[in-house]
């Protein structure tokens, strides 16, 4: 089964769909978001992704008043959440820039009103963050859009994934294996879950959303058959903000896309054959012809 997002097809032997997750790494600055879009386009990614929240709904009650040191002074966690949200005009500017650079753009809505916000902007797909996998109201709102859904599975049990898919259906879903630790250590990657998900949810394309340092684990995910890869990106890992440290800088994203393209080519089709380029070595090296 394949899932189409714009002109890209995910699964079915198509090129791995690379999502550059800008998330909140724009720190509420449209110009920074546009520079990150440029980084994703220059690296050859397929899409850029954001996170869209209605802070008074999506911020857990117990977190709202927790003080947070920010570049704009000390504020409550709720105020900080507002500070890093873009409004409609800003998203229009960002979306236009992504389109101009040949990238799909979409977001993970973290609450039901954010789904309508993104629908109004005519995104072609939605992402469900791992944290939202158990939010049945959100899943229903997303199902009702009729759009393809990319569903991340970090911090979730198989039973919770079953329930989410009962709500979403299986026709237009891409599952993303993920572990929601930042940065994620190799011991927590559990990449064999990619095969577990593929076997259990037969026909649903399975990708990987990574929070590790470096490239090896994402590249191994591709070697294990992940059909989409999502990684956070930043201009500089030392920038202020919770996700920068577990993000790829421009050169890292460029190398990731380059190496993914090599690996997917190298995986081939699984049919054992003698390649034309082997004929000369065969003539030279094989003592006993067939
Ligand atoms: C946090 C997100 O995703 P993931 O769970 O894949 O990291 C997101 O998409 O907002």
Tab-separated table of C-alpha atoms and ligand atoms in Angstrom:
chain	number	residue	atom	x	y	z
A	1	UNK	CA	0.000	0.000	0.000
A	2	UNK	CA	1.255	3.518	-0.747
A	3	UNK	CA	0.289	6.949	0.569
A	4	UNK	CA	0.485	10.010	-1.707
A	5	UNK	CA	1.335	13.474	-0.424
A	6	UNK	CA	1.279	15.969	-3.291
A	7	UNK	CA	3.522	14.570	-6.001
A	8	UNK	CA	5.367	12.282	-3.568
A	9	UNK	CA	4.386	8.655	-3.043
A	10	UNK	CA	5.419	6.986	0.218
A	11	UNK	CA	6.054	3.242	0.285
A	12	UNK	CA	5.895	0.724	-2.560
A	13	UNK	CA	9.580	1.056	-3.448
A	14	UNK	CA	9.429	4.830	-3.924
A	15	UNK	CA	12.286	7.045	-2.690
A	16	UNK	CA	12.377	7.501	1.093
A	17	UNK	CA	10.298	10.552	2.050
A	18	UNK	CA	12.550	12.895	4.031
A	19	UNK	CA	10.838	15.273	6.447
A	20	UNK	CA	12.895	18.111	7.927
A	21	UNK	CA	11.206	18.805	11.261
A	22	UNK	CA	11.521	22.510	12.042
A	23	UNK	CA	9.148	22.033	14.966
A	24	UNK	CA	9.751	24.928	17.330
A	25	UNK	CA	13.385	25.413	16.309
A	26	UNK	CA	12.326	28.668	14.584
A	27	UNK	CA	12.010	30.081	18.146
A	28	UNK	CA	8.996	32.116	16.990
A	29	UNK	CA	10.964	33.945	14.278
A	30	UNK	CA	9.603	33.802	10.692
A	31	UNK	CA	12.963	34.727	9.145
A	32	UNK	CA	14.620	31.855	11.022
A	33	UNK	CA	11.849	29.507	9.842
A	34	UNK	CA	12.508	30.589	6.247
A	35	UNK	CA	16.235	30.018	6.628
A	36	UNK	CA	15.501	26.507	7.934
A	37	UNK	CA	13.234	25.891	4.924
A	38	UNK	CA	16.182	26.905	2.713
A	39	UNK	CA	18.398	24.435	4.577
A	40	UNK	CA	15.864	21.636	3.974
A	41	UNK	CA	15.494	22.522	0.279
A	42	UNK	CA	19.249	22.791	-0.280
A	43	UNK	CA	19.741	19.373	1.340
A	44	UNK	CA	17.135	17.736	-0.929
A	45	UNK	CA	14.497	16.968	1.719
A	46	UNK	CA	10.912	16.413	0.550
A	47	UNK	CA	9.029	18.312	3.239
A	48	UNK	CA	9.321	20.673	6.170
A	49	UNK	CA	7.217	20.219	9.253
A	50	UNK	CA	6.057	22.497	12.055
A	51	UNK	CA	4.105	22.057	15.291
A	52	UNK	CA	0.836	23.921	15.732
A	53	UNK	CA	-0.659	24.434	19.169
A	54	UNK	CA	-3.502	26.327	20.772
A	55	UNK	CA	-1.471	26.808	23.952
A	56	UNK	CA	-4.361	27.153	26.404
A	57	UNK	CA	-5.665	23.758	25.216
A	58	UNK	CA	-2.541	21.770	24.439
A	59	UNK	CA	-0.439	22.728	27.463
A	60	UNK	CA	-0.999	20.224	30.289
A	61	UNK	CA	-2.561	21.910	33.352
A	62	UNK	CA	0.331	21.083	35.683
A	63	UNK	CA	2.886	22.648	33.286
A	64	UNK	CA	1.213	26.035	32.698
A	65	UNK	CA	2.683	28.057	35.562
A	66	UNK	CA	6.105	26.400	35.596
A	67	UNK	CA	8.658	29.242	35.169
A	68	UNK	CA	10.832	29.093	32.080
A	69	UNK	CA	14.011	31.014	31.322
A	70	UNK	CA	13.808	32.244	27.723
A	71	UNK	CA	15.727	34.684	25.503
A	72	UNK	CA	12.780	37.046	26.132
A	73	UNK	CA	13.053	36.847	29.935
A	74	UNK	CA	11.550	34.566	32.580
A	75	UNK	CA	7.951	33.637	31.815
A	76	UNK	CA	5.461	30.870	32.547
A	77	UNK	CA	5.551	27.776	30.353
A	78	UNK	CA	2.151	28.830	28.938
A	79	UNK	CA	3.447	32.304	28.007
A	80	UNK	CA	6.465	30.690	26.378
A	81	UNK	CA	4.142	28.435	24.347
A	82	UNK	CA	2.337	31.529	23.044
A	83	UNK	CA	5.637	33.268	22.298
A	84	UNK	CA	6.745	30.558	19.836
A	85	UNK	CA	3.436	30.157	17.934
A	86	UNK	CA	2.962	31.609	14.439
A	87	UNK	CA	-0.339	33.209	13.410
A	88	UNK	CA	-2.174	32.708	10.094
A	89	UNK	CA	-0.320	35.485	8.239
A	90	UNK	CA	3.030	34.129	9.372
A	91	UNK	CA	2.102	30.598	8.283
A	92	UNK	CA	1.017	31.944	4.881
A	93	UNK	CA	4.430	33.532	4.470
A	94	UNK	CA	6.213	30.378	5.596
A	95	UNK	CA	4.027	28.098	3.463
A	96	UNK	CA	4.635	30.261	0.380
A	97	UNK	CA	8.351	30.117	0.998
A	98	UNK	CA	8.291	26.316	1.316
A	99	UNK	CA	6.245	25.997	-1.888
A	100	UNK	CA	8.610	28.356	-3.690
A	101	UNK	CA	11.508	26.121	-2.628
A	102	UNK	CA	9.695	23.019	-3.931
A	103	UNK	CA	8.899	21.558	-0.506
A	104	UNK	CA	5.696	20.161	0.911
A	105	UNK	CA	4.889	21.755	4.261
A	106	UNK	CA	2.671	20.522	7.046
A	107	UNK	CA	2.487	20.388	10.830
A	108	UNK	CA	1.496	18.292	13.782
A	109	UNK	CA	-1.623	19.890	15.267
A	110	UNK	CA	-1.585	19.363	19.059
A	111	UNK	CA	-5.304	20.057	19.618
A	112	UNK	CA	-8.571	20.048	17.668
A	113	UNK	CA	-8.746	23.804	16.819
A	114	UNK	CA	-5.251	23.545	15.336
A	115	UNK	CA	-6.580	20.994	12.820
A	116	UNK	CA	-9.083	23.582	11.504
A	117	UNK	CA	-6.307	26.225	11.502
A	118	UNK	CA	-4.116	24.019	9.291
A	119	UNK	CA	-7.018	22.915	7.082
A	120	UNK	CA	-7.742	26.584	6.367
A	121	UNK	CA	-4.162	26.866	5.123
A	122	UNK	CA	-4.839	23.920	2.780
A	123	UNK	CA	-2.049	21.636	3.947
A	124	UNK	CA	-1.999	18.334	2.067
A	125	UNK	CA	-1.280	16.112	5.055
A	126	UNK	CA	-1.148	16.137	8.852
A	127	UNK	CA	1.222	14.551	11.350
A	128	UNK	CA	0.265	13.110	14.720
A	129	UNK	CA	3.026	13.661	17.276
A	130	UNK	CA	3.782	10.694	19.541
A	131	UNK	CA	2.426	12.684	22.466
A	132	UNK	CA	-0.959	12.932	20.716
A	133	UNK	CA	-1.381	9.249	19.749
A	134	UNK	CA	-3.899	8.675	22.575
A	135	UNK	CA	-5.871	11.911	21.915
A	136	UNK	CA	-8.966	10.337	20.393
A	137	UNK	CA	-10.744	13.656	19.784
A	138	UNK	CA	-7.737	14.916	17.836
A	139	UNK	CA	-7.488	11.656	15.868
A	140	UNK	CA	-11.182	11.864	14.945
A	141	UNK	CA	-10.780	15.460	13.755
A	142	UNK	CA	-7.800	14.393	11.653
A	143	UNK	CA	-9.634	11.374	10.217
A	144	UNK	CA	-12.492	13.670	9.206
A	145	UNK	CA	-10.153	15.826	7.095
A	146	UNK	CA	-9.786	12.869	4.697
A	147	UNK	CA	-6.093	13.783	4.345
A	148	UNK	CA	-3.149	11.378	4.632
A	149	UNK	CA	-1.920	11.093	8.237
A	150	UNK	CA	1.639	10.453	9.428
A	151	UNK	CA	1.342	8.824	12.864
A	152	UNK	CA	4.327	8.773	15.222
A	153	UNK	CA	4.436	5.985	17.773
A	154	UNK	CA	6.930	7.098	20.435
A	155	UNK	CA	5.938	6.663	24.100
A	156	UNK	CA	3.178	4.253	22.976
A	157	UNK	CA	2.234	0.596	23.460
A	158	UNK	CA	1.096	-1.685	20.636
A	159	UNK	CA	-2.408	-1.647	22.153
A	160	UNK	CA	-2.457	2.171	22.030
A	161	UNK	CA	-1.327	2.079	18.379
A	162	UNK	CA	-4.120	-0.458	17.633
A	163	UNK	CA	-6.651	1.918	19.179
A	164	UNK	CA	-5.305	4.938	17.263
A	165	UNK	CA	-5.567	3.007	13.992
A	166	UNK	CA	-9.103	1.897	14.880
A	167	UNK	CA	-9.971	5.606	14.920
A	168	UNK	CA	-7.872	6.752	11.945
A	169	UNK	CA	-8.417	3.729	9.709
A	170	UNK	CA	-5.507	2.230	7.801
A	171	UNK	CA	-5.994	3.504	4.254
A	172	UNK	CA	-4.136	6.804	4.329
A	173	UNK	CA	-1.741	6.309	7.237
A	174	UNK	CA	2.040	6.234	7.420
A	175	UNK	CA	3.314	4.860	10.747
A	176	UNK	CA	6.556	6.254	12.153
A	177	UNK	CA	8.593	4.195	14.600
A	178	UNK	CA	9.946	6.579	17.254
A	179	UNK	CA	11.354	6.693	20.745
A	180	UNK	CA	10.545	9.954	22.480
A	181	UNK	CA	13.780	10.637	24.334
A	182	UNK	CA	15.828	13.757	23.524
A	183	UNK	CA	18.521	13.054	22.543
A	184	UNK	CA	17.767	9.370	22.080
A	185	UNK	CA	20.519	6.911	23.034
A	186	UNK	CA	21.173	3.864	20.774
A	187	UNK	CA	19.924	1.505	23.533
A	188	UNK	CA	16.504	3.100	23.184
A	189	UNK	CA	16.275	3.024	19.369
A	190	UNK	CA	14.832	-0.510	19.103
A	191	UNK	CA	14.922	-0.330	15.321
A	192	UNK	CA	13.647	-3.899	14.975
A	193	UNK	CA	10.246	-2.424	15.863
A	194	UNK	CA	10.132	-1.171	12.258
A	195	UNK	CA	9.710	-4.818	11.184
A	196	UNK	CA	7.312	-5.470	14.076
A	197	UNK	CA	5.047	-2.629	12.918
A	198	UNK	CA	5.285	-3.726	9.274
A	199	UNK	CA	4.284	-7.293	10.185
A	200	UNK	CA	1.450	-6.310	12.512
A	201	UNK	CA	-0.057	-3.586	10.338
A	202	UNK	CA	0.365	-5.305	7.017
A	203	UNK	CA	0.316	-2.891	4.089
A	204	UNK	CA	0.772	0.309	6.118
A	205	UNK	CA	4.003	2.108	5.129
A	206	UNK	CA	6.382	2.329	8.106
A	207	UNK	CA	8.945	5.090	8.556
A	208	UNK	CA	11.156	6.414	11.339
A	209	UNK	CA	11.131	9.644	13.333
A	210	UNK	CA	14.502	10.091	15.053
A	211	UNK	CA	15.774	12.136	17.968
A	212	UNK	CA	19.279	10.731	18.177
A	213	UNK	CA	22.575	12.511	17.704
A	214	UNK	CA	24.257	11.856	14.346
A	215	UNK	CA	23.132	9.908	11.313
A	216	UNK	CA	23.867	6.209	11.888
A	217	UNK	CA	20.564	5.216	13.462
A	218	UNK	CA	18.419	6.972	10.846
A	219	UNK	CA	20.495	5.383	8.080
A	220	UNK	CA	20.124	1.965	9.727
A	221	UNK	CA	16.360	2.559	9.831
A	222	UNK	CA	16.410	3.055	6.052
A	223	UNK	CA	18.475	-0.117	5.631
A	224	UNK	CA	15.777	-1.896	7.667
A	225	UNK	CA	13.133	-0.648	5.251
A	226	UNK	CA	11.857	2.644	6.713
A	227	UNK	CA	10.037	4.406	3.853
A	228	UNK	CA	10.069	7.873	5.458
A	229	UNK	CA	12.540	9.559	7.793
A	230	UNK	CA	11.918	12.613	9.948
A	231	UNK	CA	14.671	14.518	11.753
A	232	UNK	CA	14.710	17.836	13.580
A	233	UNK	CA	16.847	20.515	11.945
A	234	UNK	CA	18.531	23.629	13.313
A	235	UNK	CA	21.049	26.201	12.133
A	236	UNK	CA	23.133	25.596	15.254
A	237	UNK	CA	22.778	22.858	17.884
A	238	UNK	CA	23.862	25.264	20.636
A	239	UNK	CA	20.918	27.630	20.049
A	240	UNK	CA	18.426	28.223	22.848
A	241	UNK	CA	15.419	25.865	22.842
A	242	UNK	CA	14.596	22.310	23.896
A	243	UNK	CA	15.002	20.525	20.531
A	244	UNK	CA	18.145	22.137	19.096
A	245	UNK	CA	20.605	19.733	20.778
A	246	UNK	CA	18.935	16.663	19.227
A	247	UNK	CA	18.716	18.293	15.777
A	248	UNK	CA	20.806	18.071	12.615
A	249	UNK	CA	22.698	21.137	11.425
A	250	UNK	CA	22.676	21.966	7.668
A	251	UNK	CA	25.658	19.748	6.785
A	252	UNK	CA	24.154	16.883	8.794
A	253	UNK	CA	20.854	17.048	6.903
A	254	UNK	CA	22.690	17.221	3.593
A	255	UNK	CA	24.689	14.102	4.465
A	256	UNK	CA	21.560	12.333	5.705
A	257	UNK	CA	19.693	12.866	2.427
A	258	UNK	CA	22.785	11.978	0.376
A	259	UNK	CA	23.344	8.740	2.306
A	260	UNK	CA	19.648	7.780	2.282
A	261	UNK	CA	19.667	8.038	-1.528
A	262	UNK	CA	22.718	5.756	-1.690
A	263	UNK	CA	21.211	3.199	0.701
A	264	UNK	CA	17.808	3.012	-0.989
A	265	UNK	CA	19.550	2.477	-4.324
A	266	UNK	CA	21.815	-0.155	-2.794
A	267	UNK	CA	18.879	-2.074	-1.281
A	268	UNK	CA	17.821	-3.111	-4.792
A	269	UNK	CA	14.839	-5.366	-5.431
A	270	UNK	CA	15.873	-8.601	-3.700
A	271	UNK	CA	15.936	-10.590	-6.957
A	272	UNK	CA	19.204	-12.561	-7.209
A	273	UNK	CA	20.809	-11.900	-10.555
A	274	UNK	CA	24.247	-11.647	-12.145
A	275	UNK	CA	24.933	-7.998	-12.945
A	276	UNK	CA	26.461	-7.160	-16.356
A	277	UNK	CA	29.442	-5.670	-14.529
A	278	UNK	CA	30.146	-9.078	-12.962
A	279	UNK	CA	30.654	-10.819	-16.320
A	280	UNK	CA	34.241	-9.669	-16.864
A	281	UNK	CA	35.330	-10.553	-13.293
A	282	UNK	CA	33.519	-13.889	-13.699
A	283	UNK	CA	35.398	-14.663	-16.900
A	284	UNK	CA	38.665	-13.805	-15.183
A	285	UNK	CA	38.141	-15.368	-11.742
A	286	UNK	CA	35.768	-18.339	-11.981
A	287	UNK	CA	37.660	-21.574	-12.572
A	288	UNK	CA	34.591	-23.836	-12.991
A	289	UNK	CA	32.007	-22.425	-15.429
A	290	UNK	CA	28.361	-23.400	-14.819
B	1	LIG	C1	6.890	15.582	18.361
B	1	LIG	C2	6.537	15.253	17.121
B	1	LIG	O1	6.800	14.097	16.495
B	1	LIG	P1	7.557	12.773	16.998
B	1	LIG	O2	6.716	12.172	18.044
B	1	LIG	O3	7.689	11.959	15.769
B	1	LIG	O4	8.879	13.242	17.497
B	1	LIG	C3	5.766	16.151	16.251
B	1	LIG	O5	5.526	15.749	15.105
B	1	LIG	O6	5.360	17.239	16.689
